[in-house]
Short mmCIF file of C-alpha atoms in Angstrom, two decimals:
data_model
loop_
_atom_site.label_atom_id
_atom_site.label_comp_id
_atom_site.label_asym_id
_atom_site.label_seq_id
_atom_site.Cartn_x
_atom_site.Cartn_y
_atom_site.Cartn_z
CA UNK A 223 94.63 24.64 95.35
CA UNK A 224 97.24 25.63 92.47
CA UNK A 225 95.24 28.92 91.93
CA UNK A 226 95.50 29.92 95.79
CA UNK A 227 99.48 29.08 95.99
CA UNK A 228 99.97 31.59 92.61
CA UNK A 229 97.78 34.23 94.33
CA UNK A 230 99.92 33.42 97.31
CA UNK A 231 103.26 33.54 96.11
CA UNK A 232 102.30 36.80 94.06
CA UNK A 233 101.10 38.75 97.64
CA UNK A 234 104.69 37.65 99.41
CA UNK A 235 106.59 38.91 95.93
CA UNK A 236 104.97 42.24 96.55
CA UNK A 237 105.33 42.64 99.59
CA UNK A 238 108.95 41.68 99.73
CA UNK A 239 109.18 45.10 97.19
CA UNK A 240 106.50 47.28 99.28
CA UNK A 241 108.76 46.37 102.12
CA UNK A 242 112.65 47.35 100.56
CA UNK A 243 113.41 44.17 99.94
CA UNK A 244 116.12 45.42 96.72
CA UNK A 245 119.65 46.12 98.03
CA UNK A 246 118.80 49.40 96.00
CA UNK A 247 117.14 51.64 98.36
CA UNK A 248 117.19 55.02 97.37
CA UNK A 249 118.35 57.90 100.22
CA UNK A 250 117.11 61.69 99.13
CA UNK A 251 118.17 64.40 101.17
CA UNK A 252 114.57 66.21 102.41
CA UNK A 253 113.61 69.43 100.41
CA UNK A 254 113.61 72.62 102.04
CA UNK A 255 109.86 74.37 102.35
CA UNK A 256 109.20 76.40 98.84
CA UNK A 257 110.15 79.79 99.16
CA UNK A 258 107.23 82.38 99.15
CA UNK A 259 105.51 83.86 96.62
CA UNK A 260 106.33 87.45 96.02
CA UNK A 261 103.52 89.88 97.10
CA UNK A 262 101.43 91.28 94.33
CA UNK A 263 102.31 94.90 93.05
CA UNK A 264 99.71 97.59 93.38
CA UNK A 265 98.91 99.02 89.90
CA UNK A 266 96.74 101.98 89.07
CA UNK A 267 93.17 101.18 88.07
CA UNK A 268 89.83 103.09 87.36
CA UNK A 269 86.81 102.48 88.93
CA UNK A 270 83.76 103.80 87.15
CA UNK A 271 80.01 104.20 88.73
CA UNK A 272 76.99 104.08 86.50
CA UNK A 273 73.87 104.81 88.60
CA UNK A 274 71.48 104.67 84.90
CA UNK A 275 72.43 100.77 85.21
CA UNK A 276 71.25 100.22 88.86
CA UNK A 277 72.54 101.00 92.39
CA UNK A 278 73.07 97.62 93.75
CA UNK A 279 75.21 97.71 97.17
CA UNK A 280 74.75 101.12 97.65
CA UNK A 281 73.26 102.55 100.79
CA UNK A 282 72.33 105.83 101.59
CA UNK A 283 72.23 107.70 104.96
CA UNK A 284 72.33 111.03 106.32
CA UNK A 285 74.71 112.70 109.22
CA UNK A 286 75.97 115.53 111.38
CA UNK A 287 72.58 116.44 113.23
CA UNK A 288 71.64 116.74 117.13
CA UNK A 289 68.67 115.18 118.76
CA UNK A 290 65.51 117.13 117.92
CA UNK A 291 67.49 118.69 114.75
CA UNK A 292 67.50 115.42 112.68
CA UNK A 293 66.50 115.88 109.11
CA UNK A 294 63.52 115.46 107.57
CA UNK A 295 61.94 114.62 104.04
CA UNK A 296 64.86 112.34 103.99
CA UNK A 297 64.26 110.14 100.85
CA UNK A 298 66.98 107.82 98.51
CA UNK A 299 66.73 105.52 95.57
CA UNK A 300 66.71 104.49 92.04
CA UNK A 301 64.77 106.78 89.92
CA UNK A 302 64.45 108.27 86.33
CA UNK A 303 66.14 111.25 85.81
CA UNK A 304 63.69 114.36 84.94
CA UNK A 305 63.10 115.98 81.93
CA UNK A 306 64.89 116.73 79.94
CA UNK A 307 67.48 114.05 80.61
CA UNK A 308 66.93 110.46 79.95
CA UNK A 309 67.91 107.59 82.04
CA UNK A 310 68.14 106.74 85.39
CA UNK A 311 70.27 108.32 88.97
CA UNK A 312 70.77 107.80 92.31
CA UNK A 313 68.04 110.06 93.59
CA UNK A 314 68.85 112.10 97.55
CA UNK A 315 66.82 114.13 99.25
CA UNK A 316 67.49 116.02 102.88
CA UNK A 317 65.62 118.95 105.20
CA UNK A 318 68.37 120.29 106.48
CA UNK A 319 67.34 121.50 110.34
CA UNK A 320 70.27 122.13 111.68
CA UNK A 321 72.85 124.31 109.70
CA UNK A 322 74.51 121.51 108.59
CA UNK A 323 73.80 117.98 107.12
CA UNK A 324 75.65 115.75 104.95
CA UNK A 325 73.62 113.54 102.98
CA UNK A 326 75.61 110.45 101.20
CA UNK A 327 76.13 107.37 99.50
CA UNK A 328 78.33 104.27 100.21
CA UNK A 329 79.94 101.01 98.89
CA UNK A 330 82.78 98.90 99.67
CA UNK A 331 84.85 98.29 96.39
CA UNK A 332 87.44 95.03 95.80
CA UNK A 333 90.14 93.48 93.65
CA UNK A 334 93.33 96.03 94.95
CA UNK A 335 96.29 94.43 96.65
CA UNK A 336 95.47 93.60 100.48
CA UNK A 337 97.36 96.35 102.46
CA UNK A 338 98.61 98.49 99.87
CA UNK A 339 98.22 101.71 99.93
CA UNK A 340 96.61 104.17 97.40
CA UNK A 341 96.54 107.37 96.40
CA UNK A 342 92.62 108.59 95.13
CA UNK A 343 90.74 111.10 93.23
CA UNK A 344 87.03 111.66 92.73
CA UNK A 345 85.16 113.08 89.78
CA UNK A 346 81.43 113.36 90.41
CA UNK A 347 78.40 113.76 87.80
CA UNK A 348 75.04 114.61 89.13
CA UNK A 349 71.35 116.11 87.88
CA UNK A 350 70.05 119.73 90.04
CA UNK A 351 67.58 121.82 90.03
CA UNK A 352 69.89 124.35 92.12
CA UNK A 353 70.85 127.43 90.36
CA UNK A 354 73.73 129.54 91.32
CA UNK A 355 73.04 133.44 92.43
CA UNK A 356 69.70 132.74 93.62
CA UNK A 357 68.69 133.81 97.53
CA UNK A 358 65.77 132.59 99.38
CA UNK A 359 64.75 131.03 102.51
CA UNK A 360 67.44 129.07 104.31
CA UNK A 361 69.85 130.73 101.94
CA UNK A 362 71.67 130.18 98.37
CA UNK A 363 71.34 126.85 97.51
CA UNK A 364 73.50 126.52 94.70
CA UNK A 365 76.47 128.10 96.93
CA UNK A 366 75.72 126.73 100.17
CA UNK A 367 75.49 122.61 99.47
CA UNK A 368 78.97 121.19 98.58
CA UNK A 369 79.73 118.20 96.79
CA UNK A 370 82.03 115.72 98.25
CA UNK A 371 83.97 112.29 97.74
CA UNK A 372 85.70 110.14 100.31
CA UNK A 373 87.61 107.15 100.54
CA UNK A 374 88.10 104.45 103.83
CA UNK A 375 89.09 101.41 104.43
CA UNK A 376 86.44 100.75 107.35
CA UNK A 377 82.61 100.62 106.70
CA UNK A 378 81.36 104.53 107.29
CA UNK A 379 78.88 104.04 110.20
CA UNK A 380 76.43 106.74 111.87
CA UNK A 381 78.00 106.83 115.21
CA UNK A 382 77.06 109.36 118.51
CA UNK A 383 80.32 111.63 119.49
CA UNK A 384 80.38 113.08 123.16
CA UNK A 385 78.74 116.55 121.95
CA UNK A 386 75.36 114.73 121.50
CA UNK A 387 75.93 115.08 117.37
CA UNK A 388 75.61 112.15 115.37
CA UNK A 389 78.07 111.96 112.65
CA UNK A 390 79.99 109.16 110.72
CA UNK A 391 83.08 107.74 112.10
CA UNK A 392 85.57 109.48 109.56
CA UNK A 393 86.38 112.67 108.64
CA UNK A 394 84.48 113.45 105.53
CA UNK A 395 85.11 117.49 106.43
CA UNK A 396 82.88 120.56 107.09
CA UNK A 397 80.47 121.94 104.66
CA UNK A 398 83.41 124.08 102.27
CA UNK A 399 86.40 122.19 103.94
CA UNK A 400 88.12 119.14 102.95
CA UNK A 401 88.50 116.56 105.50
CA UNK A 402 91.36 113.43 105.16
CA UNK A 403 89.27 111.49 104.05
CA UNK A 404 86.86 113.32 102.13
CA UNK A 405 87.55 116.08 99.41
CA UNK A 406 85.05 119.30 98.34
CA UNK A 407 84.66 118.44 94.89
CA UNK A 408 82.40 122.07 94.31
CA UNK A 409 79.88 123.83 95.05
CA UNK A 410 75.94 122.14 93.70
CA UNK A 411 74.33 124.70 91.49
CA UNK A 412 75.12 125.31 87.96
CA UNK A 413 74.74 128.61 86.28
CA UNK A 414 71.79 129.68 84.07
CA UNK A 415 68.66 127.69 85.76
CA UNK A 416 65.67 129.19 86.90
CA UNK A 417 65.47 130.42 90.85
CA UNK A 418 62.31 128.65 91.27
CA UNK A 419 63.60 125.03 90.65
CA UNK A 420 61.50 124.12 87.84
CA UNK A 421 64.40 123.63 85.20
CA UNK A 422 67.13 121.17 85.94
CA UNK A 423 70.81 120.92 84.65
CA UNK A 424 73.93 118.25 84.31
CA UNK A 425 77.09 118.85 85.63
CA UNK A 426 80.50 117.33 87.05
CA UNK A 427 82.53 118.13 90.06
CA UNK A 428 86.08 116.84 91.00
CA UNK A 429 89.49 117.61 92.64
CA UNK A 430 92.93 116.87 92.27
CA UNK A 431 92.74 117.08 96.30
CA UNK A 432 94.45 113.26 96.70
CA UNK A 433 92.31 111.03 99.12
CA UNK A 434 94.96 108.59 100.36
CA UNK A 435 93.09 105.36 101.61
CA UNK A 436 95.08 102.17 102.67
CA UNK A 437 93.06 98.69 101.41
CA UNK A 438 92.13 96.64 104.26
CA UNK A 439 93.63 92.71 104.85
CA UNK A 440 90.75 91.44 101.67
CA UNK A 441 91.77 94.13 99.38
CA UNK A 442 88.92 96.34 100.02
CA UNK A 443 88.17 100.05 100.82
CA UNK A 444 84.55 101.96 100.97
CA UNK A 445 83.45 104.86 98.86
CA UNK A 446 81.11 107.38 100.02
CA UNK A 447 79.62 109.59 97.27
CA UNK A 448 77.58 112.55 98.86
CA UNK A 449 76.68 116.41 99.96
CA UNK A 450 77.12 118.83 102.55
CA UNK A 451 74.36 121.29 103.03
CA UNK A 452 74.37 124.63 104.93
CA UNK A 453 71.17 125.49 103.23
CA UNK A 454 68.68 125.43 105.71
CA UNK A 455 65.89 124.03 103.41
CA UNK A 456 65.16 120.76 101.13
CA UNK A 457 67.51 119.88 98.91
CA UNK A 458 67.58 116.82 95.93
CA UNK A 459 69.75 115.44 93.36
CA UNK A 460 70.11 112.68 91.32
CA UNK A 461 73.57 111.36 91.05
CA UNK A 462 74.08 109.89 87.85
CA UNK A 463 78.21 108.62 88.25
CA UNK A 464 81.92 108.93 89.19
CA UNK A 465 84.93 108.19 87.74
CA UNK A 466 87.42 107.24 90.95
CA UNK A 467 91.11 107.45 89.95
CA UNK A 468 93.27 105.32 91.88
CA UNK A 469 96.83 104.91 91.78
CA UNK A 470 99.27 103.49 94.11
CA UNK A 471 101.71 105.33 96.77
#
């Protein structure tokens, strides 16, 4: 009975305290809400594609074609370079039916400061069989495909405009002209290889044509790495990487 008053008297004590019981209440004035953290500041960065260590996220496609002039021998993947080079590329391949196709490569890049906006350049490096100065069916090869970078902040989707032509839903340009969103890097063919496409070379195209893309509300913007052919024949590459400059506005 003693043990049940103690426990008793030791419940009331505490709740005499829980309650305010003390004469020395204490009366804070509320705090105001924290102010807000300052927004991150865009710095310049780098972004740099291997395609000998895999192309994981990328996704090819082709565009700018009518009903009934679609390419054909279309063909895209990983795939060992040929000899004499060693590794592995990003291996495209188009018919081009029309006059005109672009044949490309995409992925969405992270990590940049949600809104910002950015200020781009492309520098390309790619395997071809396509020789400059040599004329045959469906034209010059080496003149007539062009290589050619882009930057968006919206995933680049095949869409169908109201002339019946399917193209992607940015402007990636024409063939030899530079779009706002996409930049000529050069012409494909390299000097010196044989006319029959048996011998293939290395080279590296870029521009200091800026691509200005704004990141979306994530931090995010697409890349699209790809060519645009006026060669009215088959064309292939392997793209082996870029080097994507990008510096804020």
């Amino acid at each position: 009975m003693q043990k049940y008053t103690s426990i008793s008297a030791l419940a009331l004590a505490l709740a005499l305290t829980a309650c305010g019981g003390s004469d020395n209440t204490s009366t804070k004035q509320p705090v105001g809400s924290p102010a807000p953290a300052p927004a991150p500041t865009p710095t310049a960065s780098t972004i740099t594609i291997d395609f000998n260590k895999g192309i994981d996220g990328w996704t090819a496609g082709v565009a700018d074609y009518h009903d009934g002039t679609e390419p054909t021998e279309t063909g895209a993947g990983w795939s060992k370079l040929p000899v004499p080079f060693t590794g592995m590329g990003y291996y495209m391949r188009s018919h081009n039916n029309s006059d005109d196709v672009f044949t490309y490569a995409k992925r969405q890049f992270s990590g940049f400061v949600p809104n910002a906006k950015y200020n781009l350049t492309i520098e390309m490096s790619y395997v071809t069989s396509a020789s400059n100065g040599c004329m045959g069916v469906g034209g010059a090869r080496g003149e007539a495909v062009f290589m050619v970078g882009a930057a968006i902040d919206f995933e680049p989707k095949l869409v169908k405009g109201s002339d019946g032509r399917y193209v992607l839903n940015f402007d990636h340009g024409d063939q030899g002209n530079s779009g706002k969103q996409g930049k000529v890097l050069g012409r494909q063919g390299i000097d010196g290889l044989e006319c029959d496409g048996t011998a293939y070379g290395k080279a590296t195209r870029k521009s200091d044509e800026v691509i200005p893309v704004q990141a979306d509300m994530d931090g995010k913007f697409w890349i699209v790495l790809g060519t645009d052919s006026a060669f009215e024949g088959t064309n292939d590459l392997y793209l082996t990487g870029a080097v994507v400059n990008v510096k804020p506005q």
